[in-house]
Amino acid sequence: PAPAPPHTPSPPRRPLSAMLPVLLLLQLLLRPAAVALPNYQGCVTPEAAALPYCNDALGMDERIGDLLDRLTLEEQINLISTGNHSVSCNMPSSPVPRVGLPEYTWLMETNTGVHAVCLETGQCPTIFPDPMAVGASFNRTLWFAKGDVISTEMRALSNSGGIIDKGPDLPTGLTGFGPNINIARDPRSGRNNELPGEDPFHLGAYAAEYVKGMQQRDERGIYKMNAYLKHFTAYSMEFQRQHSDASVSAFDLFDTYLPQYEKAFREANASGVMCSYNGINGVPNCASGFLTDLMRNQWGQKDALTYSDCGAVQDLIQGYPWERYNGSSVAAVSAAIRNGTDIEAGSTLYNSSAVEAVKAGQLDAAEVRSAARRSLVQRFKVGLFDDPAKVKWTHIEASALGSEEHQSVSYHAALQGIVLLRNDGILPLKKGVKVAVIGPHANTRKELFSDYYGNEVCFNSTHPEDKDFSCVRSITEAIESVNQAGSTVGVSVPKFVGGDDGGMGDAVSAAEDADVIVLAVGLEAFKPDLEHESYDRDSITLPGLQTEMITYMLRMRKPTIMVMINGGPIAIDTILNLPEDLQPKAIVEAFYPGPHGATAIAASIFGDENRWGKLPMTIYPAQYTASIPLDEYSMSVAPGRTHRYYTGKPLFPFGFGLSLTTFDSKCEPAKSNELKYSCTVKNTGDRDGDEVLFMYTKPSPELRAHLSTRHPVPLRQLCGFERIFVKAGSSEVVDFECSDEERFALTNESGERVVWRNYDHIVEFSDTEQSSYSISL
């Protein structure tokens, strides 16, 4: 294969810890003499500048009140809906020229990277590995750094006239939708590649750090950007998703589907949510006063915005299961706005029917004003009605976009998100050998990315209308680059779906001539029949003829490494059930590792890096999908879901992952406080490496017996994790501190969190010499 293109970003040399000061410096770029107007900047006309709402010496509430008082009912509605059908999912609101109010386009996807067009060569948005890989790092510092990169690039684009897509040329905004923190409830779900994992505590920590990185404030309190959580909530099935009414108990709702959102609001002040297509127990999520009350009242975010998923308000008039609205636009609009859905995206019912709803008495004009007010709060928070020269973030330049420092964060995310599932001594791979890379992912580039990866990855000046991935290394190219003293060939067979296109002969020849075979297999997020938005998987095994190809190659009895590229888990029972001497010597779970993923894979398997992650999800056996329906939202119905309730034997459990070195860990309670624990982690191998420690709590057998007749009880609850770097032969200390409420509380049948103080509780640590302690609260 051809060598990597010369403009391929080179692997960074600095560790993440040494890189963070550079990231912070990006926010303090040299200030130019004059500041260009950011996209959608308000208060720029003389007429507007003279109005009180443009006086930044006044309080925000007073300024917004003044602006709303100047708007008619129709103009307020135009702030929260659009008449432009062609780009309605992005929801460009209408301008009000008479008061100097500009338009604003709301939807900026930020789950994996900023969805925007490159500015020029070397100035493309930084794309990260899929959230499952980033979640696998269990690294809070990395999650914050990802948010920092995203927010810096949002500002760089806004300050430089960035656009979302070619064609409509909508300018980029400062309202980012992502992280997506639905749990990976079922391995078949088509959007698992958009999620960080299956555990609500883990997802809450991920969301809180990510949002903190996104929503940094300057000295005047101006947000760098606004971050909105997706998809609120209990949304994890693509089949008939716009006509889905999930049956969810109060127990499951507060035990599994809500905690991560609560944590993101309470700890990071998330700016709002995108309400999901589905409903819960007969109430559509985009017309749910219950969910709105949680967010704005119980979790303390009174100005949090709710933005509908694309077309979700329109779905309310499409019949089942929302017959209560009788196909009436007026009834649907009234229900949505009255119950807190501020902005309608993907349809234009607010625009066409809200005035009629007010005239009919089904909707109060004050409710429209409240929704319009919350939409304006978001724009004022990011300083779009302040003097740009006074806003720290308006001085971030275009050079920050896709910078070397940002690419370094993405590369380290890939390194720390790859999970080593097996190593029978083959890794680290010796350089200078003959390597045959075989499988559908041997030469892929685009397919190393997840759904919602962003927009442009590589700048293409010749054909700007095309999505270019030529600057991304394939797995074959990356291995070839590291294995320079040897030889590397790549053969892309079989296809992801269907046959082998007659290429198996080439694959067999390459394998016969090789010293080592690397099988690059898995899924791709751009084929509807594999895993993708709107499509769930029928099976969790490898699609097409991949299993047959793997088995054939293994029977050649060559040293073999299997690398899996995927979002949702893949059941490889057939491979693991082969005779031991026929199984792969190493198995690597790489998820969708993104633009630097192939480089990170090669560096990891050859031992140039040793930064492996841990599984953020359970890898179930193939028969799991036959034992529980996809639309079963109970977490505890046999055989159970996720590591918290699954009673079967997984192929690989949540939290599992190996390293090229070995660790011995021992945890002990502090003598002065049994709610504090200190863990000593010793690297007993011959190379430096990262380790992740997990802390779990679970009720004693007596407490479990007491509660089991009332409501489900989790097998265990994740209540802490720490990632550390340990030099070979050295030791590091990790401290865990528990609080009663967060660590030991159990959800009851009403959804309340209860701490049972007259019973024993058990604390466990993963991969430790002494792993279990019983304590009384």
mmCIF file with all atom_site columns, C-alpha atoms in Angstrom, residues 188 529-530 536-541 625:
data_model
loop_
_atom_site.group_PDB
_atom_site.id
_atom_site.type_symbol
_atom_site.label_atom_id
_atom_site.label_alt_id
_atom_site.label_comp_id
_atom_site.label_asym_id
_atom_site.label_entity_id
_atom_site.label_seq_id
_atom_site.pdbx_PDB_ins_code
_atom_site.Cartn_x
_atom_site.Cartn_y
_atom_site.Cartn_z
_atom_site.occupancy
_atom_site.B_iso_or_equiv
_atom_site.pdbx_formal_charge
_atom_site.auth_seq_id
_atom_site.auth_comp_id
_atom_site.auth_asym_id
_atom_site.auth_atom_id
_atom_site.pdbx_PDB_model_num
ATOM 1  C CA . ARG A 1 188 ? -28.336 -4.532  19.454 1.00 0.00 ? 188 ARG A CA 1
ATOM 2  C CA . ASP A 1 529 ? -27.825 -3.028  8.081  1.00 0.00 ? 529 ASP A CA 1
ATOM 3  C CA . LEU A 1 530 ? -24.910 -2.961  10.535 1.00 0.00 ? 530 LEU A CA 1
ATOM 4  C CA . ASP A 1 536 ? -30.781 -1.735  15.225 1.00 0.00 ? 536 ASP A CA 1
ATOM 5  C CA . ARG A 1 537 ? -28.732 -4.897  14.743 1.00 0.00 ? 537 ARG A CA 1
ATOM 6  C CA . ASP A 1 538 ? -30.506 -8.210  14.287 1.00 0.00 ? 538 ASP A CA 1
ATOM 7  C CA . SER A 1 539 ? -27.514 -10.128 15.590 1.00 0.00 ? 539 SER A CA 1
ATOM 8  C CA . ILE A 1 540 ? -24.534 -9.231  17.751 1.00 0.00 ? 540 ILE A CA 1
ATOM 9  C CA . THR A 1 541 ? -22.171 -11.635 15.968 1.00 0.00 ? 541 THR A CA 1
ATOM 10 C CA . THR A 1 625 ? -30.341 -11.526 22.259 1.00 0.00 ? 625 THR A CA 1
#
